[in-house]
XYZ file of C-alpha atoms in Angstrom:
663
model
C -48.236 2.384 -44.666
C -49.244 5.572 -42.807
C -48.700 7.718 -45.908
C -50.847 5.408 -48.024
C -53.626 5.401 -45.424
C -53.427 9.197 -45.174
C -53.702 9.562 -48.956
C -56.786 7.325 -49.182
C -58.511 9.150 -46.309
C -57.955 12.532 -47.966
C -59.000 11.305 -51.439
C -62.294 9.604 -50.707
C -63.985 10.537 -54.028
C -61.442 8.379 -55.846
C -61.838 5.549 -53.328
C -65.643 5.717 -53.535
C -65.392 5.498 -57.314
C -63.208 2.425 -56.901
C -65.721 0.858 -54.492
C -68.648 1.438 -56.858
C -66.636 0.079 -59.797
C -65.695 -3.085 -57.871
C -69.299 -3.647 -56.783
C -70.613 -3.240 -60.341
C -67.889 -5.361 -61.940
C -68.315 -8.045 -59.272
C -72.081 -8.198 -59.744
C -71.671 -8.453 -63.526
C -68.995 -11.122 -63.074
C -71.239 -13.266 -60.886
C -74.056 -12.873 -63.409
C -71.822 -13.926 -66.309
C -69.817 -16.614 -64.529
C -70.421 -20.205 -65.599
C -72.175 -22.327 -62.985
C -71.438 -26.012 -62.570
C -71.364 -28.763 -59.954
C -67.593 -29.277 -59.741
C -64.686 -27.649 -61.606
C -64.056 -28.835 -65.156
C -60.446 -29.617 -66.015
C -58.402 -31.752 -68.371
C -57.247 -35.112 -67.066
C -53.690 -36.172 -67.800
C -54.951 -39.615 -68.824
C -54.915 -41.148 -72.306
C -57.108 -44.098 -73.242
C -56.405 -46.583 -76.060
C -59.499 -48.569 -77.013
C -59.278 -51.502 -79.464
C -62.505 -53.479 -80.157
C -61.946 -57.170 -80.961
C -65.412 -58.667 -81.609
C -65.924 -62.235 -80.442
C -62.563 -62.561 -78.678
C -62.151 -63.919 -75.160
C -60.362 -61.848 -72.488
C -57.280 -64.078 -72.860
C -57.177 -63.479 -76.618
C -57.654 -59.744 -76.087
C -54.806 -59.640 -73.566
C -52.415 -61.507 -75.849
C -53.431 -59.946 -79.161
C -54.182 -56.354 -78.079
C -53.034 -55.271 -74.616
C -49.570 -56.809 -74.571
C -48.727 -55.444 -78.017
C -49.907 -51.924 -77.144
C -47.900 -52.011 -73.912
C -44.765 -53.107 -75.754
C -45.164 -50.500 -78.503
C -45.717 -47.559 -76.111
C -43.111 -48.491 -73.530
C -40.587 -46.028 -74.961
C -42.913 -42.986 -74.916
C -41.683 -40.440 -72.372
C -43.957 -38.828 -69.809
C -45.928 -41.960 -68.859
C -46.299 -42.397 -65.103
C -48.483 -45.501 -64.995
C -49.939 -47.914 -67.551
C -52.990 -50.042 -66.797
C -54.412 -52.603 -69.227
C -57.905 -54.098 -69.069
C -58.877 -57.084 -71.211
C -62.605 -57.730 -71.519
C -64.676 -59.884 -73.789
C -64.556 -58.279 -77.222
C -62.498 -55.211 -76.323
C -59.151 -54.186 -74.840
C -58.221 -50.965 -73.027
C -54.886 -49.414 -72.147
C -54.995 -46.453 -69.745
C -51.901 -44.208 -69.726
C -51.561 -41.933 -66.689
C -49.087 -39.153 -67.466
C -46.694 -37.371 -65.147
C -48.283 -34.446 -63.317
C -45.673 -32.086 -64.767
C -46.464 -32.936 -68.390
C -46.754 -29.609 -70.201
C -48.015 -30.806 -73.584
C -50.516 -33.648 -73.232
C -51.393 -33.488 -76.929
C -47.779 -34.207 -77.873
C -47.760 -37.373 -75.764
C -51.156 -38.282 -77.223
C -49.766 -37.968 -80.755
C -46.741 -40.117 -79.890
C -48.928 -42.859 -78.395
C -51.269 -42.765 -81.407
C -48.298 -43.004 -83.756
C -46.833 -45.985 -81.901
C -50.188 -47.798 -81.813
C -50.805 -47.250 -85.528
C -47.373 -48.731 -86.331
C -48.150 -52.055 -84.633
C -47.978 -54.557 -87.543
C -49.405 -57.646 -85.873
C -52.785 -56.686 -84.438
C -55.420 -59.404 -85.025
C -57.037 -59.274 -88.450
C -60.547 -59.108 -87.007
C -59.665 -56.319 -84.570
C -61.146 -52.922 -85.385
C -59.152 -49.716 -85.725
C -57.635 -48.473 -82.436
C -59.102 -45.341 -80.890
C -56.691 -43.111 -78.960
C -58.118 -40.172 -77.003
C -57.592 -38.045 -73.931
C -60.022 -38.927 -71.165
C -62.411 -36.153 -70.179
C -64.931 -35.986 -67.351
C -68.326 -35.502 -68.943
C -71.358 -36.028 -66.753
C -74.958 -35.499 -67.844
C -76.561 -32.271 -66.676
C -80.057 -33.762 -66.640
C -81.814 -36.824 -68.016
C -85.110 -36.840 -69.874
C -87.204 -40.001 -70.021
C -89.805 -40.746 -72.695
C -92.392 -43.205 -71.335
C -94.418 -45.362 -73.715
C -98.182 -45.868 -73.261
C -99.331 -48.713 -71.032
C -100.735 -51.123 -73.623
C -100.815 -54.897 -73.747
C -97.538 -56.182 -75.146
C -96.001 -52.699 -75.180
C -95.305 -50.508 -78.187
C -92.758 -51.406 -80.833
C -89.180 -50.346 -80.260
C -89.106 -48.433 -83.537
C -92.167 -46.376 -82.582
C -90.708 -45.513 -79.179
C -87.384 -44.702 -80.833
C -89.086 -42.295 -83.260
C -90.735 -40.370 -80.404
C -87.477 -40.293 -78.409
C -85.552 -38.992 -81.424
C -88.192 -36.305 -81.912
C -87.656 -35.196 -78.304
C -83.888 -35.310 -78.767
C -84.053 -33.157 -81.907
C -86.257 -30.621 -80.119
C -83.807 -30.455 -77.219
C -80.855 -29.958 -79.568
C -82.731 -27.024 -81.106
C -82.641 -25.208 -77.747
C -79.890 -22.539 -77.698
C -78.647 -23.666 -74.268
C -78.264 -27.355 -75.240
C -75.383 -28.587 -77.388
C -75.386 -32.353 -76.772
C -78.327 -34.725 -76.309
C -77.799 -38.461 -76.742
C -80.039 -41.496 -76.563
C -78.728 -43.581 -73.680
C -78.847 -47.356 -73.889
C -80.591 -47.349 -77.279
C -79.724 -50.000 -79.837
C -78.279 -48.856 -83.158
C -80.281 -49.242 -86.345
C -79.341 -52.266 -88.408
C -80.432 -53.816 -91.720
C -80.453 -57.620 -91.556
C -80.034 -59.775 -94.678
C -80.878 -63.444 -94.168
C -80.204 -65.982 -96.955
C -80.625 -69.679 -96.367
C -77.737 -72.088 -96.806
C -79.650 -73.865 -99.591
C -79.925 -70.675 -101.650
C -76.260 -69.862 -101.120
C -75.196 -73.288 -102.375
C -77.615 -73.166 -105.287
C -76.020 -70.013 -106.701
C -72.462 -70.646 -105.531
C -72.372 -67.846 -102.977
C -71.074 -67.381 -99.460
C -71.997 -64.827 -96.831
C -68.731 -62.997 -97.494
C -69.545 -62.865 -101.234
C -72.971 -61.422 -100.479
C -71.479 -58.818 -98.122
C -68.883 -57.779 -100.720
C -71.505 -57.460 -103.472
C -73.849 -55.382 -101.285
C -70.951 -53.180 -100.203
C -69.856 -52.709 -103.830
C -73.329 -51.955 -105.163
C -74.522 -49.744 -102.296
C -72.355 -46.719 -103.112
C -72.566 -43.048 -103.909
C -69.452 -41.829 -105.739
C -68.426 -38.690 -107.640
C -67.946 -39.336 -111.363
C -65.974 -36.287 -112.419
C -66.915 -33.249 -114.514
C -67.991 -32.770 -118.137
C -66.968 -29.376 -119.475
C -68.765 -27.934 -122.454
C -69.353 -24.634 -124.127
C -72.537 -24.079 -122.146
C -70.970 -24.885 -118.774
C -69.880 -27.734 -116.538
C -71.851 -30.826 -115.587
C -70.988 -32.690 -112.386
C -71.350 -36.450 -112.657
C -72.243 -38.545 -109.637
C -73.130 -42.207 -109.258
C -76.046 -42.436 -106.816
C -76.890 -45.981 -105.835
C -76.910 -45.552 -102.052
C -79.767 -47.330 -100.247
C -80.773 -46.518 -96.677
C -83.660 -48.842 -95.735
C -84.307 -52.548 -96.048
C -86.795 -52.306 -98.928
C -84.235 -50.416 -101.003
C -81.411 -52.830 -100.118
C -83.633 -55.693 -101.283
C -83.586 -54.282 -104.849
C -79.789 -54.439 -105.195
C -78.647 -56.950 -107.879
C -76.920 -59.978 -106.428
C -76.655 -62.697 -109.123
C -76.884 -62.546 -112.930
C -77.942 -65.860 -114.502
C -76.621 -67.067 -117.886
C -79.922 -66.171 -119.536
C -79.529 -62.566 -118.373
C -82.011 -62.755 -115.510
C -80.880 -60.618 -112.564
C -81.719 -61.849 -109.072
C -81.802 -59.246 -106.321
C -81.062 -59.565 -102.630
C -84.776 -59.766 -101.923
C -85.191 -62.622 -104.426
C -82.720 -64.843 -102.588
C -83.391 -63.914 -98.980
C -85.165 -61.729 -96.481
C -84.221 -58.116 -95.781
C -85.662 -56.267 -92.797
C -85.001 -53.109 -90.834
C -84.061 -54.012 -87.284
C -81.831 -53.059 -84.397
C -78.410 -54.329 -83.368
C -78.528 -57.716 -81.684
C -77.457 -56.543 -78.236
C -79.162 -56.341 -74.864
C -80.786 -52.964 -74.195
C -83.624 -52.642 -71.689
C -84.928 -49.401 -70.198
C -87.789 -49.185 -67.708
C -88.765 -45.885 -66.098
C -91.106 -46.248 -63.115
C -91.898 -49.720 -64.394
C -92.918 -48.504 -67.857
C -91.244 -49.082 -71.188
C -89.172 -46.021 -71.995
C -86.092 -44.478 -73.508
C -83.603 -42.036 -71.989
C -82.228 -38.835 -73.515
C -79.086 -37.704 -71.694
C -78.334 -33.963 -71.837
C -74.554 -33.584 -71.609
C -72.767 -30.357 -70.783
C -69.436 -29.171 -72.115
C -66.984 -27.141 -70.042
C -68.047 -23.842 -71.615
C -71.778 -24.106 -70.902
C -73.817 -22.880 -67.959
C -75.420 -25.708 -66.000
C -78.343 -23.721 -64.577
C -79.246 -22.140 -67.916
C -79.188 -25.557 -69.601
C -81.407 -27.299 -67.054
C -83.839 -24.377 -66.957
C -84.234 -24.581 -70.741
C -84.764 -28.358 -70.600
C -87.322 -28.144 -67.783
C -89.183 -25.391 -69.641
C -89.334 -27.586 -72.755
C -90.554 -30.607 -70.778
C -93.295 -28.517 -69.156
C -94.818 -27.430 -72.479
C -93.997 -30.254 -74.931
C -96.878 -32.145 -76.531
C -96.249 -35.830 -77.283
C -98.403 -38.400 -79.097
C -101.349 -39.731 -77.127
C -100.346 -41.936 -74.210
C -96.683 -40.906 -74.123
C -95.260 -39.169 -71.058
C -92.044 -37.286 -70.397
C -90.169 -36.969 -67.098
C -86.833 -35.607 -65.912
C -84.418 -36.743 -63.219
C -80.729 -36.586 -62.238
C -80.878 -32.777 -62.380
C -77.361 -31.726 -61.372
C -78.365 -28.078 -61.050
C -80.405 -28.713 -57.892
C -77.315 -28.941 -55.677
C -75.732 -25.884 -57.302
C -78.921 -23.856 -56.953
C -79.301 -24.888 -53.302
C -75.706 -23.898 -52.572
C -76.224 -20.529 -54.282
C -79.308 -19.899 -52.178
C -77.376 -20.925 -49.072
C -74.599 -18.494 -49.987
C -77.063 -15.632 -50.458
C -78.943 -16.472 -47.259
C -75.732 -16.831 -45.256
C -74.424 -13.552 -46.628
C -77.659 -11.768 -45.753
C -77.666 -13.283 -42.267
C -74.019 -12.309 -41.793
C -74.780 -8.749 -42.828
C -77.699 -8.567 -40.407
C -75.840 -10.133 -37.471
C -72.764 -7.936 -37.937
C -74.916 -4.828 -38.268
C -77.012 -5.600 -35.177
C -74.085 -6.560 -32.921
C -71.948 -3.587 -33.935
C -74.949 -1.282 -33.570
C -75.366 -2.463 -29.976
C -71.712 -2.156 -28.975
C -70.490 0.722 -31.193
C -72.774 2.892 -33.342
C -74.890 2.726 -36.486
C -72.298 4.345 -38.728
C -69.553 1.864 -37.867
C -71.996 -1.032 -38.102
C -73.106 0.021 -41.588
C -69.626 0.439 -43.080
C -68.264 -2.744 -41.500
C -71.240 -4.782 -42.740
C -70.768 -3.318 -46.223
C -67.393 -5.056 -46.304
C -69.074 -8.464 -46.767
C -70.625 -7.791 -50.211
C -67.542 -5.774 -51.203
C -65.202 -8.706 -50.509
C -67.487 -11.293 -52.120
C -68.078 -9.247 -55.269
C -64.418 -8.263 -55.529
C -63.358 -11.900 -55.285
C -65.995 -12.791 -57.890
C -64.529 -10.243 -60.296
C -61.041 -11.731 -59.924
C -62.439 -15.246 -60.421
C -64.161 -14.149 -63.615
C -60.943 -12.578 -64.937
C -59.028 -15.823 -64.290
C -61.732 -17.953 -65.981
C -62.890 -19.647 -62.780
C -66.416 -20.962 -62.337
C -69.087 -20.788 -59.679
C -69.246 -24.343 -58.369
C -69.673 -26.277 -55.143
C -66.056 -25.743 -54.063
C -65.860 -22.017 -54.797
C -69.168 -21.421 -53.015
C -67.914 -23.461 -50.057
C -64.873 -21.168 -49.935
C -67.151 -18.120 -49.894
C -69.191 -19.633 -47.057
C -65.997 -20.077 -45.014
C -64.826 -16.553 -45.807
C -68.064 -14.803 -44.806
C -67.309 -15.222 -41.106
C -63.702 -14.026 -41.448
C -63.762 -11.043 -43.801
C -65.321 -8.692 -41.225
C -62.723 -9.405 -38.514
C -60.198 -6.913 -39.924
C -62.815 -4.207 -40.325
C -64.041 -4.692 -36.738
C -60.507 -4.337 -35.340
C -59.780 -1.215 -37.416
C -63.123 0.478 -36.736
C -62.927 -0.222 -32.996
C -59.443 1.296 -32.773
C -60.546 4.357 -34.761
C -63.436 4.786 -32.336
C -61.001 4.515 -29.412
C -58.869 7.333 -30.851
C -61.977 9.469 -31.322
C -62.863 8.988 -27.645
C -59.388 10.268 -26.777
C -60.455 13.628 -28.211
C -58.899 13.485 -31.669
C -60.632 14.886 -34.713
C -62.174 12.552 -37.275
C -59.410 12.528 -39.904
C -56.439 12.178 -37.500
C -58.340 9.530 -35.526
C -58.977 7.523 -38.705
C -55.332 7.745 -39.809
C -53.761 7.084 -36.393
C -56.205 4.332 -35.453
C -55.684 2.474 -38.725
C -51.905 2.881 -38.804
C -51.629 1.618 -35.232
C -53.294 -1.748 -35.900
C -52.246 -2.133 -39.558
C -49.219 -4.386 -38.815
C -51.349 -6.663 -36.630
C -54.147 -6.838 -39.198
C -51.721 -7.589 -42.038
C -50.031 -10.295 -39.953
C -53.381 -11.866 -39.079
C -54.524 -12.035 -42.704
C -51.100 -13.215 -43.883
C -51.083 -16.168 -41.490
C -54.520 -17.245 -42.719
C -53.447 -16.870 -46.353
C -50.289 -18.904 -45.713
C -52.436 -21.643 -44.176
C -54.460 -22.033 -47.381
C -51.657 -21.236 -49.838
C -50.219 -24.809 -50.002
C -53.547 -25.999 -51.435
C -52.727 -23.994 -54.571
C -49.681 -26.190 -55.227
C -51.257 -29.635 -54.876
C -50.360 -31.652 -57.967
C -52.299 -34.217 -59.935
C -56.036 -34.580 -60.370
C -56.802 -33.566 -56.780
C -54.807 -30.353 -57.211
C -56.811 -29.364 -60.277
C -60.021 -30.309 -58.508
C -59.542 -28.135 -55.396
C -57.545 -25.265 -56.960
C -60.546 -22.927 -57.095
C -61.266 -23.245 -53.361
C -58.049 -21.660 -51.989
C -58.113 -19.110 -54.819
C -61.612 -17.900 -53.908
C -60.859 -17.905 -50.173
C -57.529 -16.071 -50.468
C -58.889 -13.427 -52.860
C -61.778 -12.738 -50.463
C -59.299 -12.270 -47.588
C -57.091 -9.960 -49.657
C -60.121 -7.887 -50.640
C -61.138 -7.642 -46.965
C -57.623 -6.515 -46.017
C -57.631 -3.793 -48.664
C -61.126 -2.657 -47.702
C -60.360 -2.432 -43.972
C -57.054 -0.538 -44.371
C -57.685 1.698 -47.394
C -61.435 2.266 -47.714
C -63.031 1.891 -44.275
C -60.875 4.622 -42.592
C -62.030 7.171 -45.151
C -65.689 6.339 -44.537
C -65.200 6.730 -40.779
C -63.353 10.053 -41.175
C -66.520 11.993 -42.026
C -69.321 12.829 -39.642
C -71.954 12.954 -42.370
C -71.747 11.897 -45.966
C -74.013 11.602 -48.956
C -74.821 7.966 -48.186
C -75.956 8.653 -44.627
C -77.837 11.764 -45.709
C -79.868 9.690 -48.183
C -80.351 6.908 -45.623
C -81.490 9.502 -43.090
C -84.232 10.643 -45.458
C -85.304 7.109 -46.279
C -85.308 5.912 -42.667
C -86.789 9.070 -41.159
C -89.954 7.275 -39.886
C -87.767 4.922 -37.819
C -86.132 7.712 -35.811
C -88.649 7.103 -33.046
C -86.674 3.951 -32.198
C -83.390 5.820 -31.617
C -84.016 6.255 -27.858
C -84.598 2.513 -27.573
C -81.362 1.825 -29.467
C -79.480 4.263 -27.233
C -80.825 2.485 -24.142
C -79.791 -0.912 -25.565
C -76.306 0.375 -26.428
C -75.862 1.652 -22.884
C -77.015 -1.647 -21.413
C -74.761 -3.721 -23.682
C -71.772 -1.522 -22.861
C -72.371 -1.879 -19.127
C -72.811 -5.640 -19.495
C -69.594 -5.964 -21.477
C -67.668 -3.952 -18.908
C -69.042 -6.175 -16.123
C -67.920 -9.334 -17.965
C -64.453 -7.850 -18.489
C -64.085 -6.851 -14.815
C -65.571 -9.929 -13.172
C -64.834 -12.768 -15.613
C -62.211 -12.030 -18.208
C -59.764 -9.983 -16.104
C -59.569 -12.470 -13.180
C -59.156 -15.383 -15.593
C -56.416 -13.514 -17.465
C -54.591 -12.693 -14.221
C -54.795 -16.346 -13.177
C -53.364 -17.524 -16.506
C -50.500 -15.013 -16.374
C -49.687 -15.929 -12.779
C -49.504 -19.635 -13.695
C -47.864 -19.581 -17.092
C -46.467 -23.106 -17.017
C -49.794 -24.571 -15.957
C -51.579 -22.617 -18.679
C -49.171 -23.899 -21.327
C -49.501 -27.445 -19.974
C -53.298 -27.284 -20.210
C -53.118 -25.941 -23.779
C -50.612 -28.636 -24.777
C -52.776 -31.332 -23.172
C -55.826 -30.183 -25.110
C -53.798 -30.255 -28.338
C -52.481 -33.761 -27.632
C -55.973 -34.961 -26.768
C -57.335 -33.595 -30.054
C -54.584 -35.356 -32.027
C -55.166 -38.592 -30.101
C -58.904 -38.532 -30.809
C -58.226 -38.320 -34.545
C -55.397 -40.878 -34.582
C -57.386 -43.392 -32.540
C -60.386 -43.163 -34.824
C -62.744 -41.831 -32.154
C -63.059 -38.692 -34.260
C -63.190 -40.043 -37.839
C -61.364 -38.247 -40.630
C -63.011 -37.758 -44.007
C -61.918 -35.460 -46.824
C -65.518 -35.118 -48.018
C -68.080 -35.944 -45.319
C -71.128 -38.000 -46.158
C -74.209 -35.920 -46.766
C -77.758 -36.888 -47.508
C -78.365 -37.342 -51.236
C -81.492 -37.547 -53.349
C -80.107 -40.136 -55.779
C -79.137 -43.776 -55.269
C -77.496 -46.134 -57.767
C -77.360 -49.937 -57.603
C -75.197 -51.768 -60.148
C -75.378 -55.476 -60.935
C -72.482 -57.215 -62.673
C -72.465 -60.926 -63.448
C -69.688 -62.915 -65.166
C -69.287 -62.281 -68.893
C -71.716 -64.304 -70.972
C -74.510 -64.352 -68.385
C -77.915 -64.415 -70.155
C -79.826 -61.157 -70.119
C -82.788 -62.891 -68.446
C -80.704 -63.462 -65.293
C -79.575 -59.829 -65.170
C -83.104 -58.626 -65.917
C -84.527 -60.674 -63.047
C -81.916 -59.332 -60.606
C -82.622 -55.711 -61.526
C -86.374 -56.347 -61.274
C -85.960 -57.462 -57.666
C -84.042 -54.269 -56.867
C -86.714 -52.194 -58.623
C -89.535 -53.850 -56.682
C -87.625 -53.424 -53.417
C -87.209 -49.710 -54.163
C -90.941 -49.191 -54.732
C -91.853 -51.259 -51.661
C -89.353 -49.493 -49.394
C -90.522 -46.100 -50.622
C -94.108 -46.894 -49.664
C -93.169 -48.354 -46.270
C -91.060 -45.345 -45.254
C -93.545 -42.752 -46.491
C -95.494 -40.808 -43.900
C -98.311 -40.086 -46.358
C -99.887 -41.601 -49.440
C -97.083 -40.227 -51.626
C -93.966 -42.387 -51.833
C -90.567 -40.920 -50.993
C -89.285 -42.575 -54.188
C -89.855 -40.108 -57.001
C -88.490 -42.145 -59.917
C -86.827 -45.500 -60.613
C -84.876 -46.125 -63.813
C -83.921 -49.737 -64.512
C -81.493 -50.549 -67.316
C -80.007 -53.823 -68.547
C -77.214 -54.130 -71.086
C -75.331 -50.916 -70.420
C -74.361 -48.949 -67.329
C -72.609 -45.617 -67.111
C -70.679 -44.929 -63.918
C -71.021 -41.219 -63.172
C -67.723 -39.490 -62.447
C -65.539 -42.482 -63.368
C -62.998 -42.422 -66.170
C -61.322 -45.047 -68.308
C -62.754 -48.424 -69.268
C -64.932 -48.605 -66.150
C -66.850 -45.458 -67.102
C -69.242 -47.359 -69.394
C -69.761 -51.118 -69.416
C -72.060 -52.939 -71.822
C -73.216 -56.506 -72.229
C -75.985 -58.825 -71.152
C -74.206 -59.377 -67.819
C -74.576 -55.806 -66.470
C -77.530 -53.828 -65.201
C -78.293 -50.849 -63.006
C -81.160 -49.341 -61.042
C -81.099 -45.569 -60.479
C -83.419 -44.289 -57.756
C -84.314 -40.645 -57.206
C -85.903 -39.638 -53.914
C -88.013 -36.621 -53.143
C -86.280 -33.573 -51.689
C -84.769 -34.040 -48.232
C -87.151 -31.486 -46.722
C -90.116 -33.604 -47.841
C -89.026 -36.835 -46.112
C -88.121 -37.841 -42.575
C -85.576 -40.541 -43.473
C -82.114 -40.157 -44.960
C -80.891 -41.811 -48.135
C -78.744 -44.196 -46.046
């Protein structure tokens, strides 16, 4: 170790080049690193979804779930199988072993087994087999209809919402924008029973004829001397008026009756429950979803910029909520502020007890460690998220400890009369084993988190990685770079700083006086407080150990007894609330609508009562009936639809603008 330290001290140009390179690469890595709320990863969960329209849960269980379970029982790698039978649909959730190396292979085997089931109900739709992925919206955009008597038509509102969606998809930063809770377009054909009997038809006959006539098919190629002609039969109709012209019945006299002659054809929406109210107004929601390779902050900035300048038809409004980038941006600002405060505090304290040179180089270790760790995270395809930034916040207070120990020991050797270079080498080599041991014990403490299996292991993997890399960078900086900087009386950096800070030299006498006072105060504390207490502890070793053991046992007892509660993720104040209403299957939509209305009214009333001014603390309320999406959940519970479900999403103003918490 001494030879390595000696080489770095005597080859500072190379080490300075390395420092500059790490700072530049780290800054570029942070600028190019993807930013998100939580780490994105693949779940080892496979979902089999089989729609069975009109079937009861008992029929779904017997006709779908039990047969899928039996068919896939022999597939290897399945840890747990959960089946859910709901009205009109059946789900089978396969949780794979945590050590499964090839999830796609297991997915293919399950799909193959499901497709070979010979006895699925005739009316059941084709099974859908897919790997479950966590996909949460980055931000939601609401299109509010004008306040007119009776409201606007659903088709008109849908046209405006689709226009907004198309504009958002045209943004380079947005790749997925979906209408949430909107009913699908549908063309309804209604023919009375009397007309069907008159012409000897049934509804199935009509459906088959329309399906056969409404086609667009290739007809081959005609080759001639002058070239080739592609033939194509184009009889595809897309709207109700065109469907009405399709021939349906040919009478004996040659008269052709069309669909419109026998019945009514109209453009409509699917006959399902779908209600959206935003701040009490009729509206429609566009959900902006983010894939794992996209930057959250860039996406939300582009969406907010579009919303700020978009021009909609008269009376229409556009709002945004559920912006996931707010928490990430706040945590980034906290990281920058904490880093700046740490730099300032370290610099001031070391300036008072040591000198300006040591304070400067020790404080420089904070950005060096953070940027170096950021470069390694970028190389390993990590992201800047809530967990990695939390790891950086923990590391900020630890990374300077090694540098303080090394610099203080180098200063002690200088006071013994040694020259700068020998003092730097001897002082560093003397404490190097202790510094390495200290960092190693901290690394070993966090290292087991890197080997946690399952979903939780993938979720928290970035936190120990960021923390450990920051500690390793601090160890390298304190042992290999800091001694070289302290082995020179004056360098280029301090020469430039001396020129820039020349006007502040008048404060040097004040700083010298403060340093002298702090040194005398520290010596007094050591002589009159620390030394007597240390002598007392050494003279009564058994009592000291008993007191320490008692404190440890008391701490364990407080946690085990519940006096000090344990929580993996503590509750923090949030700006968003979600209330879900679920009635038994088959409940009329009017009942669900009335229940969600009461929650909506209570939200507005509570917001006004708790407000300290004329502005309510409730920024936005989104009420939906017919479909709810549970954020962060996977499997069949992630999205539930039907007239029996509803939800009310409430967004509050920022926590700094209100005196009450979300609880």
